[in-house]
Amino acid sequence: MEKNLVEYNCPSDVFMKVLKGKCKTTLLVLIKKGVNRFGEMKRALPTISERMLAKQLDELEADGILSRTVFAEVPPRVEYALTEYGETLYPIVKEIRKWGRIHQEKTLQNM
């Protein structure tokens, strides 16, 4: 029996497309740790503009990774949370970040 080995969409490219963007993995970690309001995230990530932060959150919501809840209050309150689907991504993100820290330390040692 011959296996079809033609792959039109590389699964790892699809994965990387979801996480590609400024601070997306950090956003997932922050939200998992309870930093789930826009202002809190902005304070935790001073290198990202409000516009870029909103864009990244919108993309993660569109991909089904985050849910956004708007509370009918004055002033309006919006909270983000990992969806059940997003929770499946969290352990992978945690390992990627761990590898990134190791690689960063290794690179600094070689300078």
C-alpha positions as a printed Julia matrix, in Angstrom:
111×3 Matrix{Float64}:
   0.0    0.0    0.0
   1.51   3.35  -1.08
   1.36   6.26   1.34
   0.65   9.72   0.05
   3.59  11.79   1.32
   2.59  15.05  -0.34
   2.04  17.74   2.26
   0.48  20.99   1.11
   0.27  22.67   4.5
   3.13  21.95   6.88
   1.55  21.52  10.34
   4.48  23.23  12.06
   4.05  26.25   9.75
   0.38  26.43  10.72
   1.42  26.31  14.4
   4.03  29.04  13.91
   1.53  31.23  12.05
  -0.78  31.18  15.09
   2.03  32.18  17.47
   3.79  34.6   15.12
   3.49  38.12  16.39
   4.83  40.4   19.05
   4.63  38.87  22.53
   1.88  36.31  21.77
   3.48  33.57  23.86
   4.04  36.01  26.71
   0.39  37.08  26.49
  -0.71  33.47  26.85
   1.49  33.04  29.93
   0.26  36.29  31.48
  -3.38  35.37  30.93
  -2.8   31.89  32.35
  -1.3   33.53  35.46
  -4.34  35.77  35.9
  -3.18  38.96  34.17
  -6.3   39.11  32.03
  -7.23  42.76  31.57
  -5.88  45.0   28.83
  -4.34  47.58  31.18
  -2.59  44.91  33.23
  -1.13  43.37  30.1
   0.03  46.76  28.81
   1.82  47.45  32.11
   3.43  43.99  32.04
   4.63  44.52  28.44
   5.98  48.08  28.2
   7.66  47.4   24.83
   4.36  46.78  22.99
   2.07  49.57  21.81
  -1.62  49.55  22.7
  -2.48  49.11  19.04
  -0.17  46.08  18.67
  -1.43  44.57  21.93
  -5.04  44.88  20.73
  -4.07  43.32  17.38
  -2.37  40.34  19.02
  -5.32  39.76  21.36
  -7.76  39.98  18.42
  -5.72  37.43  16.43
  -5.56  35.01  19.35
  -9.3   35.38  19.84
  -9.95  34.82  16.11
  -7.85  31.63  16.25
  -9.95  30.35  19.17
  -7.06  30.54  21.66
  -8.59  33.29  23.81
 -12.09  34.24  24.84
 -13.07  37.84  25.48
 -15.73  38.73  28.01
 -17.2   42.23  28.14
 -18.91  43.16  31.41
 -21.79  45.63  31.33
 -20.24  48.09  33.73
 -19.22  51.73  33.7
 -16.41  52.03  32.87
 -16.54  48.95  30.65
 -14.5   45.99  31.83
 -13.08  43.41  29.42
 -11.32  40.21  30.51
  -9.48  37.64  28.47
  -9.12  33.94  29.26
  -7.63  30.9   27.59
 -10.29  28.82  25.9
 -10.34  25.06  26.38
  -8.56  24.89  23.01
  -6.06  27.53  24.17
  -5.31  25.47  27.28
  -4.01  22.7   24.99
  -1.49  25.17  23.55
  -0.21  26.39  26.92
   2.14  23.44  27.73
   3.72  23.77  24.28
   4.23  27.51  24.73
   5.74  26.9   28.15
   8.31  24.51  26.64
   9.09  26.85  23.75
   9.75  29.67  26.2
  11.93  27.38  28.32
  13.98  26.47  25.26
  14.21  30.16  24.32
  15.63  31.08  27.73
  18.22  28.27  27.49
  19.18  29.36  23.98
  19.4   32.98  25.08
  21.76  32.09  27.94
  23.86  29.88  25.64
  24.15  32.67  23.07
  25.17  35.2   25.72
  27.87  32.83  27.01
  29.36  32.53  23.51
  29.78  36.31  23.17
